[in-house]
Amino acid sequence: MKLYNSLTKTKEEFKPINKDSVGIYGCGPTVYWFAHIGNLRTYIFEDLLKRVLEYNGYNVNHIMNITDVGHLTSDSDSGEDKLEKGAKKERKSVWDIAQFYTDFFKEDLKLLNIIEPTKWIKATDTIEAQIDLIKVLEEKGFTYTISDGVYFDTSKLEKYGRLWGESERSEMKGRIEEVKEKRNQTDFALWKFSPKNEKRQMEWDSPWGVGFPGWHTECVVMSIGELGIPFDIHCGGIDHVFIHHTNEIAQAEAVYGKPLANYWLHGEFLNLKDSKMSKSSGTIITLQTLKQKGINPLSYRYLCLNTHYRSKLSFSDESIEFAETSLNKLYEKAFELFDSEKTELSDKYGGYKNQFKEYVSDDLNIPSALAMTWDMLKDKDLSDYEKHELLIEFDKIFGLKISSIKSDENISNSNYIIKTFKDDVPFWTSNIDSLSEEVKNLVSQREDYRKNKDWKKSDEIRDKLESIGWQVEDSGKKTIIKNTSYKN
Ligand code: AMP
Ligand code: ZN
């Protein structure tokens, strides 16, 4: 298996520390607001990584944190804590805010069929260990204290900025404002003091004064606490290369003299067609926004599968519509193949299976695997049975719930074939009562007009049904009724 390592800026053969198991740490959400679909792209990428590792026979120990304290609004450590700010805005306790958005985030992951991490950890549950780490840094001479907190002196570490390439080095000046009291521009807060005239809702005693930990310290402590040092893979969004992950590596090296993780993987950003999407700027689209528009969350997953995780992805109404149409076609194809008669498996079947594994194991080349899936479905040399088997096999990585596609038993003998949604995937039924009264009445009126050969009226009703999200087709004696929107 090959993975692109941000540390070496090359695609490398993946060699885990233990033969059969892999430890992954992914930076989790900062829970002061809803996750946006950009954030969720990163978690889809991590889900794909985990599925591909499992496909290659590894047991994956996946740790994800919840950042419920210490992530500041400014990269220079001078801004407010995002959670305290969010709590003030919503007039709720910080703890309630954190719980609410954590629960919401977990629901989003479910809707996207993202496999839950092996373990979740909250930053606020590891404060003691974070204080211990800062104490060691202090003993080793890496810290200094200024008026607003304890800082890491980056000039003391020989190779600060291991993840940086040329672009990060040149970006550095613009990204972090100079803070007067800091010794070096890149120094970062390990422990921030609570503001003098203000009682924070989240604050703890420490040898340096009452306050709260820095975000970069949290992730080092939580990852090493669960996975040891070094562990296999650390991942997150591309924006973390520059500061957050750079500062995690710095602390681990200062304390342990070892690399924190062997492979660093970063997912590129999802941008709106013409602008960046960020929680702090307030321009976000959530999965719920898409759902309210009648878009299946799994169509968003499909959209992400179609672009390599290291390429930028531009989100637009057209791109999500295209993904939704493609996914629905895939579901219809899966339904056509469902229940096909068992045949021998040919060499060609084996060839597709091998090619699929090669693609996904080549730094998660999912877009090529998906394109090959469409070619496979058109291949006249494969039996329907083989095609269906391959679809189910490939979906172990795609995660589009293709194996959940079902129909009720009577479908082949019935007058109706009705496509609805059940548990976020299409469900085919012969039961006309599964439709709403309004749709059922329109269908029956249309049948009456057709019996009387009043094609004009029957077409009017077809258009009416279409306008409320139902497509009607006639196939021999059967009437096929499909919902065109996931919302119906
Ligand atoms: P946050 O909740 O801000 O801590 O971010 C959660 C994750 O989303 C991090 O791994 C970020 O790197 C990632 N992220 C933030 N914005 C985007 C975006 N527009 N596209 C993809 N990933 C993002
Ligand atoms: Zn992190």
Coordinates of C-alpha atoms and ligand atoms in Angstrom, one line a residue:
M1 CA 0.0 0.0 0.0
K2 CA 1.3 3.5 -0.9
L3 CA 0.5 6.7 1.0
Y4 CA 1.6 10.3 0.4
N5 CA 3.5 11.4 3.4
S6 CA 3.4 15.2 4.1
L7 CA 6.6 14.8 6.1
T8 CA 8.7 13.6 3.1
K9 CA 6.4 15.1 0.4
T10 CA 6.6 11.8 -1.4
K11 CA 4.4 8.8 -2.0
E12 CA 5.8 6.0 0.2
E13 CA 5.3 2.3 0.7
F14 CA 3.3 2.1 3.9
K15 CA 5.1 0.1 6.6
P16 CA 3.2 -0.1 9.9
I17 CA 4.9 -0.3 13.3
N18 CA 3.2 -3.6 14.1
K19 CA 2.6 -6.2 11.3
D20 CA -1.2 -6.4 11.5
S21 CA -2.5 -3.3 13.2
V22 CA -2.4 0.4 12.5
G23 CA -2.9 3.3 14.8
I24 CA -4.4 6.4 13.4
Y25 CA -5.1 9.7 15.1
G26 CA -7.3 12.2 13.3
C27 CA -7.8 15.8 14.7
G28 CA -11.5 16.0 15.6
P29 CA -13.9 18.9 15.4
T30 CA -13.9 22.1 17.4
V31 CA -17.4 21.8 18.8
Y32 CA -18.5 25.4 19.0
W33 CA -20.8 25.3 16.0
F34 CA -22.0 22.9 13.3
A35 CA -19.4 21.0 11.2
H36 CA -19.6 22.3 7.7
I37 CA -19.4 20.1 4.6
G38 CA -15.7 21.1 4.2
N39 CA -14.9 19.7 7.6
L40 CA -16.9 16.6 6.7
R41 CA -14.8 16.2 3.5
T42 CA -11.8 15.7 5.8
Y43 CA -13.7 13.0 7.8
I44 CA -14.8 11.2 4.7
F45 CA -11.2 11.1 3.6
E46 CA -10.1 9.6 6.9
D47 CA -13.0 7.1 6.7
L48 CA -11.7 6.1 3.2
L49 CA -8.2 5.7 4.6
K50 CA -9.4 3.5 7.4
R51 CA -11.5 1.3 5.0
V52 CA -8.6 0.9 2.6
L53 CA -6.3 -0.1 5.5
E54 CA -8.9 -2.7 6.6
Y55 CA -9.3 -3.9 3.0
N56 CA -5.5 -4.6 3.1
G57 CA -6.0 -6.7 6.2
Y58 CA -5.0 -4.4 9.0
N59 CA -6.8 -3.9 12.2
V60 CA -7.2 -0.2 12.6
N61 CA -7.2 1.6 16.0
H62 CA -8.7 5.0 15.1
I63 CA -8.6 7.7 17.7
M64 CA -10.5 10.9 17.3
N65 CA -10.5 13.8 19.7
I66 CA -13.2 16.4 20.4
T67 CA -11.7 19.9 20.8
D68 CA -13.8 21.3 23.5
V69 CA -11.4 23.9 24.9
G70 CA -8.3 25.9 23.8
H71 CA -8.8 26.4 20.0
L72 CA -8.4 30.1 19.7
T73 CA -9.9 32.3 17.0
S74 CA -6.4 33.5 16.0
D75 CA -3.4 31.5 14.8
S76 CA -1.2 33.8 16.9
D77 CA -2.7 32.6 20.2
S78 CA -4.0 36.1 20.9
G79 CA -7.7 35.6 20.1
E80 CA -10.6 34.3 22.1
D81 CA -11.3 30.6 22.8
K82 CA -13.8 29.5 20.1
L83 CA -15.9 27.6 22.6
E84 CA -16.2 30.4 25.2
K85 CA -17.1 32.8 22.4
G86 CA -19.7 30.4 21.0
A87 CA -21.2 30.0 24.5
K88 CA -21.5 33.8 25.0
K89 CA -23.2 34.1 21.6
E90 CA -25.7 31.4 22.3
R91 CA -26.1 32.3 26.0
K92 CA -25.5 28.7 27.0
S93 CA -22.8 27.0 29.2
V94 CA -19.7 26.0 27.3
W95 CA -20.3 22.4 28.4
D96 CA -23.7 22.4 26.9
I97 CA -22.4 24.0 23.7
A98 CA -19.7 21.3 23.4
Q99 CA -22.2 18.5 24.1
F100 CA -24.7 19.8 21.6
Y101 CA -22.3 20.2 18.7
T102 CA -20.6 16.9 19.5
D103 CA -23.8 15.0 19.3
F104 CA -24.7 16.8 16.1
F105 CA -21.3 16.0 14.6
K106 CA -21.8 12.3 15.4
E107 CA -25.2 12.3 13.7
D108 CA -23.5 13.9 10.6
L109 CA -20.9 11.1 10.5
K110 CA -23.7 8.5 10.6
L111 CA -25.6 10.2 7.7
L112 CA -22.4 10.0 5.7
N113 CA -21.9 6.3 6.6
I114 CA -18.5 7.2 8.2
I115 CA -17.4 4.4 10.5
E116 CA -17.1 5.6 14.1
P117 CA -13.6 5.9 15.5
T118 CA -12.5 3.1 17.8
K119 CA -12.4 5.7 20.6
W120 CA -13.4 9.4 21.1
I121 CA -11.5 11.5 23.6
K122 CA -12.4 15.0 24.8
A123 CA -9.6 17.5 25.4
T124 CA -11.1 18.5 28.7
D125 CA -10.7 14.9 30.0
T126 CA -7.0 15.0 29.7
I127 CA -6.1 18.3 31.3
E128 CA -3.8 16.7 33.9
A129 CA -1.8 14.9 31.4
Q130 CA -1.4 18.1 29.4
I131 CA -0.1 19.9 32.5
D132 CA 2.4 17.1 33.0
L133 CA 3.6 17.4 29.4
I134 CA 4.1 21.2 29.8
K135 CA 6.0 20.5 33.1
V136 CA 8.5 18.3 31.2
L137 CA 8.9 20.9 28.5
E138 CA 9.6 23.4 31.2
E139 CA 12.2 21.1 32.8
K140 CA 13.9 20.7 29.5
G141 CA 14.1 24.5 29.0
F142 CA 11.7 24.8 26.1
T143 CA 9.2 27.2 27.8
Y144 CA 9.0 30.8 28.9
T145 CA 6.2 32.8 30.5
I146 CA 4.7 36.1 29.4
S147 CA 1.7 38.1 30.6
D148 CA -0.9 35.9 28.9
G149 CA 0.6 32.4 29.2
V150 CA 3.3 29.9 29.0
Y151 CA 4.9 29.6 25.5
F152 CA 7.0 27.1 23.6
D153 CA 10.3 28.6 22.4
T154 CA 10.6 27.3 18.9
S155 CA 14.2 28.6 18.5
K156 CA 15.3 26.0 21.0
L157 CA 14.3 23.1 18.7
E158 CA 16.8 22.3 16.1
K159 CA 14.4 21.4 13.3
Y160 CA 11.3 23.3 13.9
G161 CA 8.9 23.2 11.0
R162 CA 9.5 19.6 9.7
L163 CA 6.3 19.6 7.7
W164 CA 7.1 22.8 6.0
G165 CA 7.9 23.1 2.3
E166 CA 8.9 26.3 0.5
S167 CA 5.3 27.6 0.4
E168 CA 4.8 27.2 4.2
R169 CA 8.1 29.0 4.9
S170 CA 7.1 31.9 2.8
E171 CA 3.6 31.9 4.1
M172 CA 4.7 32.0 7.7
K173 CA 5.2 35.8 7.9
G174 CA 1.7 36.6 6.8
R175 CA -0.1 34.0 8.8
I176 CA 1.1 34.6 12.3
E177 CA 1.0 38.2 13.6
E178 CA 3.9 39.4 15.6
V179 CA 3.0 39.4 19.3
K180 CA 5.2 41.9 21.2
E181 CA 6.1 39.8 24.2
K182 CA 6.8 36.6 22.2
R183 CA 10.4 35.7 21.6
N184 CA 9.9 34.3 18.1
Q185 CA 7.0 34.8 15.7
T186 CA 6.4 31.0 15.6
D187 CA 6.3 30.5 19.4
F188 CA 3.0 29.1 20.5
A189 CA 1.0 28.9 23.7
L190 CA 1.1 25.8 25.9
W191 CA -1.0 27.2 28.7
K192 CA -3.0 30.4 28.5
F193 CA -4.0 32.3 31.7
S194 CA -7.6 33.1 32.3
P195 CA -8.2 36.8 31.5
K196 CA -7.6 38.9 34.7
N197 CA -11.0 40.5 35.1
E198 CA -13.0 37.6 33.7
K199 CA -14.1 34.2 35.0
R200 CA -13.9 31.7 32.2
Q201 CA -16.4 28.8 32.3
M202 CA -13.6 26.3 31.6
E203 CA -10.5 26.9 33.6
W204 CA -8.1 24.8 35.7
D205 CA -5.4 25.3 38.3
S206 CA -1.9 24.7 37.1
P207 CA 1.7 25.4 38.5
W208 CA 1.7 28.6 36.3
G209 CA -1.7 30.0 37.2
V210 CA -5.4 29.4 36.5
G211 CA -6.1 28.9 32.8
F212 CA -6.5 26.5 30.0
P213 CA -4.3 24.4 27.7
G214 CA -3.3 25.3 24.1
W215 CA -4.9 23.4 21.3
H216 CA -1.6 22.0 20.0
T217 CA -0.7 20.5 23.4
E218 CA -4.1 18.7 23.6
C219 CA -3.6 16.7 20.5
V220 CA -0.1 15.5 21.4
V221 CA -1.2 14.3 24.7
M222 CA -4.3 12.6 23.5
S223 CA -2.6 10.9 20.5
I224 CA 0.4 9.6 22.5
G225 CA -1.8 8.7 25.4
E226 CA -3.8 6.3 23.2
L227 CA -1.3 5.2 20.6
G228 CA 2.2 5.6 22.1
I229 CA 5.0 7.3 20.3
P230 CA 5.7 7.1 17.5
F231 CA 2.4 5.9 16.1
D232 CA 1.6 5.1 12.5
I233 CA -0.6 7.8 10.9
H234 CA -1.7 11.3 11.9
C235 CA -4.2 13.0 9.7
G236 CA -6.3 16.1 9.3
G237 CA -7.1 18.9 6.9
I238 CA -4.4 20.6 4.9
D239 CA -4.6 23.8 7.0
H240 CA -3.1 21.9 9.9
V241 CA 0.2 21.4 8.2
F242 CA 1.3 24.9 8.8
I243 CA 0.7 25.5 12.5
H244 CA -1.2 22.8 14.4
H245 CA 0.6 19.7 13.3
T246 CA 3.9 21.6 13.1
N247 CA 3.5 22.5 16.8
E248 CA 2.4 19.0 17.8
I249 CA 5.6 17.6 16.2
A250 CA 7.7 20.2 18.0
Q251 CA 6.4 19.3 21.4
A252 CA 6.7 15.6 20.9
E253 CA 10.3 15.9 19.7
A254 CA 11.2 18.2 22.5
V255 CA 9.9 15.8 25.2
Y256 CA 10.6 12.4 23.7
G257 CA 13.3 13.1 21.1
K258 CA 11.2 11.0 18.7
P259 CA 8.9 11.7 15.7
L260 CA 5.2 11.8 16.8
A261 CA 3.9 9.8 13.9
N262 CA 5.5 8.1 10.9
Y263 CA 3.0 9.2 8.3
W264 CA 1.2 12.5 8.1
L265 CA -1.7 12.6 5.7
H266 CA -3.6 15.7 4.9
G267 CA -6.9 16.2 3.0
E268 CA -7.3 19.2 0.7
F269 CA -10.0 21.7 1.2
L270 CA -13.5 21.8 -0.1
N271 CA -14.2 25.4 -1.3
L272 CA -17.4 27.0 -2.4
K273 CA -17.2 27.8 -6.1
D274 CA -15.6 31.2 -5.6
S275 CA -14.8 31.4 -1.9
K276 CA -13.3 29.5 1.0
M277 CA -15.7 27.9 3.5
S278 CA -14.9 28.5 7.1
K279 CA -16.8 28.4 10.4
S280 CA -15.1 31.6 11.6
S281 CA -16.2 33.6 8.5
G282 CA -19.8 32.4 9.0
T283 CA -20.1 31.2 5.4
I284 CA -20.9 27.6 5.8
I285 CA -23.1 24.9 4.3
T286 CA -24.0 22.0 6.6
L287 CA -25.2 18.5 5.8
Q288 CA -28.6 19.6 7.2
T289 CA -28.7 22.4 4.6
L290 CA -28.3 19.8 1.9
K291 CA -30.9 17.5 3.4
Q292 CA -33.4 20.3 3.6
K293 CA -32.9 20.8 -0.1
G294 CA -33.7 17.2 -0.7
I295 CA -30.2 16.0 -1.2
N296 CA -29.2 12.6 0.1
P297 CA -26.1 13.0 2.4
L298 CA -24.7 10.0 0.6
S299 CA -24.6 12.1 -2.6
Y300 CA -22.2 14.4 -0.8
R301 CA -20.1 11.3 0.0
Y302 CA -20.2 10.3 -3.7
L303 CA -19.1 13.8 -4.7
C304 CA -16.1 13.4 -2.4
L305 CA -15.2 10.0 -3.8
N306 CA -15.0 11.5 -7.2
T307 CA -12.1 13.8 -6.4
H308 CA -8.8 12.6 -5.0
Y309 CA -8.3 13.7 -1.4
R310 CA -5.2 15.7 -2.2
S311 CA -7.0 17.8 -4.8
K312 CA -9.1 20.8 -4.1
L313 CA -12.8 20.2 -4.6
S314 CA -15.2 23.0 -5.6
F315 CA -18.7 22.7 -4.3
S316 CA -21.6 24.1 -6.4
D317 CA -25.3 23.3 -7.0
E318 CA -24.2 21.7 -10.3
S319 CA -21.5 19.5 -8.7
I320 CA -23.8 18.1 -6.0
E321 CA -26.6 17.6 -8.5
F322 CA -24.3 15.7 -10.8
A323 CA -23.2 13.5 -7.8
E324 CA -26.9 12.9 -6.8
T325 CA -27.8 11.8 -10.4
S326 CA -24.8 9.5 -10.6
L327 CA -25.5 7.9 -7.2
N328 CA -29.2 7.3 -8.1
K329 CA -28.0 5.7 -11.4
L330 CA -25.7 3.5 -9.4
Y331 CA -28.5 2.5 -7.0
E332 CA -30.8 1.7 -10.0
K333 CA -28.1 -0.4 -11.6
A334 CA -27.6 -2.2 -8.3
F335 CA -31.3 -2.9 -8.1
E336 CA -31.4 -4.3 -11.7
L337 CA -28.6 -6.6 -10.8
F338 CA -30.0 -7.6 -7.4
D339 CA -31.3 -11.2 -7.3
S340 CA -29.5 -12.2 -10.6
E341 CA -28.9 -15.8 -11.1
K342 CA -25.7 -17.2 -9.7
T343 CA -22.9 -17.9 -12.2
E344 CA -19.2 -19.0 -12.1
L345 CA -16.7 -16.2 -11.4
S346 CA -14.6 -15.5 -14.5
D347 CA -11.0 -14.4 -14.8
K348 CA -12.3 -11.0 -15.8
Y349 CA -14.1 -10.7 -12.5
G350 CA -10.8 -11.4 -10.8
G351 CA -9.1 -8.8 -13.0
Y352 CA -11.5 -6.1 -11.9
K353 CA -11.1 -7.1 -8.3
N354 CA -7.3 -6.9 -8.4
Q355 CA -7.4 -3.6 -10.3
F356 CA -9.7 -2.1 -7.7
K357 CA -7.4 -3.1 -4.9
E358 CA -4.5 -1.6 -6.8
Y359 CA -6.2 1.7 -7.3
V360 CA -7.5 2.2 -3.8
S361 CA -4.1 1.1 -2.3
D362 CA -2.3 3.6 -4.4
D363 CA -2.6 6.6 -2.1
L364 CA -6.4 6.2 -2.1
N365 CA -7.0 6.6 -5.8
I366 CA -10.8 6.3 -5.3
P367 CA -11.7 8.4 -8.3
S368 CA -10.1 5.8 -10.6
A369 CA -11.7 3.0 -8.7
L370 CA -15.1 4.7 -9.2
A371 CA -14.5 5.3 -12.9
M372 CA -13.6 1.7 -13.3
T373 CA -16.8 0.7 -11.5
W374 CA -18.8 2.4 -14.2
D375 CA -16.8 0.7 -17.0
M376 CA -17.3 -2.7 -15.2
L377 CA -21.0 -2.2 -15.2
K378 CA -21.0 -1.7 -18.9
D379 CA -18.8 -4.8 -19.6
K380 CA -20.6 -7.3 -21.7
D381 CA -18.2 -10.1 -20.7
L382 CA -19.4 -10.1 -17.1
S383 CA -22.5 -11.8 -15.9
D384 CA -25.1 -9.7 -13.9
Y385 CA -24.2 -11.8 -10.9
E386 CA -20.5 -11.0 -11.2
K387 CA -21.4 -7.3 -11.6
H388 CA -23.5 -7.3 -8.5
E389 CA -20.8 -9.2 -6.5
L390 CA -18.2 -6.6 -7.6
L391 CA -20.5 -3.7 -6.7
I392 CA -21.0 -5.1 -3.2
E393 CA -17.2 -5.8 -2.9
F394 CA -16.2 -2.2 -4.0
D395 CA -18.8 -0.7 -1.7
K396 CA -16.7 -1.9 1.3
I397 CA -14.6 1.1 0.4
F398 CA -17.1 3.5 -1.2
G399 CA -19.5 3.2 1.7
L400 CA -22.6 4.1 -0.3
K401 CA -24.7 1.4 1.4
I402 CA -25.2 -0.5 -1.8
S403 CA -25.6 -3.8 0.0
S404 CA -28.6 -2.3 1.9
I405 CA -30.6 -1.9 -1.3
K406 CA -33.6 -4.0 -1.1
S407 CA -37.0 -4.7 -2.6
D408 CA -40.0 -6.4 -1.1
E409 CA -40.8 -10.0 -2.1
N410 CA -43.8 -9.4 -4.4
I411 CA -42.2 -7.0 -6.7
S412 CA -41.9 -9.3 -9.8
N413 CA -45.6 -10.2 -9.9
S414 CA -47.0 -6.8 -9.0
N415 CA -48.5 -4.1 -11.2
Y416 CA -46.5 -1.4 -9.5
I417 CA -42.8 -0.9 -9.0
I418 CA -42.4 2.0 -6.5
K419 CA -39.1 3.4 -5.5
T420 CA -38.9 5.2 -2.2
F421 CA -36.1 5.8 0.4
K422 CA -35.6 3.7 3.5
D423 CA -32.7 4.3 5.8
D424 CA -31.2 6.7 3.3
V425 CA -31.0 4.2 0.4
P426 CA -33.6 3.4 -2.2
F427 CA -36.2 0.8 -1.4
W428 CA -38.3 -0.8 -4.1
T429 CA -41.8 -2.0 -3.2
S430 CA -45.0 -3.1 -4.9
N431 CA -47.1 -1.7 -2.1
I432 CA -49.1 1.3 -3.4
D433 CA -50.0 2.1 0.2
S434 CA -46.4 3.2 0.8
L435 CA -47.3 6.4 -1.1
S436 CA -48.9 9.4 0.4
E437 CA -52.7 9.9 -0.2
E438 CA -52.0 12.8 -2.5
V439 CA -49.6 10.8 -4.7
K440 CA -51.8 7.7 -4.6
N441 CA -54.9 9.6 -5.8
L442 CA -53.0 11.2 -8.6
V443 CA -51.7 7.8 -9.8
S444 CA -55.2 6.4 -9.7
Q445 CA -56.7 9.4 -11.6
R446 CA -53.9 9.0 -14.2
E447 CA -54.8 5.3 -14.6
D448 CA -58.5 6.2 -15.2
Y449 CA -57.6 8.7 -17.9
R450 CA -55.3 6.2 -19.5
K451 CA -58.0 3.6 -19.6
N452 CA -60.3 6.1 -21.3
K453 CA -57.4 7.0 -23.7
D454 CA -57.5 10.6 -22.5
W455 CA -53.8 11.1 -23.1
K456 CA -53.9 14.9 -22.6
K457 CA -55.3 14.6 -19.1
S458 CA -53.1 11.7 -18.2
D459 CA -50.0 13.7 -19.3
E460 CA -51.1 16.7 -17.2
I461 CA -51.2 14.5 -14.1
R462 CA -47.8 13.0 -15.0
D463 CA -46.5 16.6 -15.0
K464 CA -48.2 17.4 -11.7
L465 CA -46.6 14.3 -10.1
E466 CA -43.2 15.3 -11.5
S467 CA -43.6 18.8 -10.0
I468 CA -44.0 17.2 -6.5
G469 CA -41.1 14.9 -6.9
W470 CA -42.5 11.7 -8.5
Q471 CA -41.7 10.3 -11.9
V472 CA -44.1 7.9 -13.5
E473 CA -43.2 5.5 -16.4
D474 CA -45.2 2.7 -18.0
S475 CA -43.5 -0.5 -18.8
G476 CA -45.8 -3.1 -20.4
K477 CA -48.4 -3.8 -17.8
K478 CA -46.4 -2.3 -15.0
T479 CA -46.4 1.3 -13.7
I480 CA -43.0 2.4 -12.4
I481 CA -43.2 5.2 -9.8
K482 CA -40.0 6.8 -8.6
N483 CA -39.3 9.6 -6.2
T484 CA -36.9 12.1 -7.7
S485 CA -36.0 13.6 -4.4
Y486 CA -34.6 12.0 -1.3
K487 CA -36.9 14.2 0.7
N488 CA -40.1 12.5 -0.4
Ligands
AMP1 P1 -12.3 22.3 13.1 O1 -13.6 21.9 13.5 O2 -12.2 23.7 12.6 O3 -11.2 22.0 14.1 O4 -11.9 21.5 11.8 C1 -12.1 20.1 11.7 C2 -11.4 19.5 10.5 O5 -11.9 20.1 9.2 C3 -9.9 19.8 10.5 O6 -9.2 18.6 10.1 C4 -9.7 20.9 9.4 O7 -8.4 20.8 8.8 C5 -10.8 20.5 8.4 N1 -11.3 21.6 7.6 C6 -11.6 22.9 7.9 N2 -12.1 23.5 6.8 C7 -12.1 22.7 5.8 C8 -12.5 22.8 4.4 N3 -13.0 23.9 3.9 N4 -12.3 21.6 3.6 C9 -11.8 20.5 4.1 N5 -11.5 20.4 5.4 C10 -11.6 21.4 6.2
ZN2 ZN -5.2 18.1 16.4

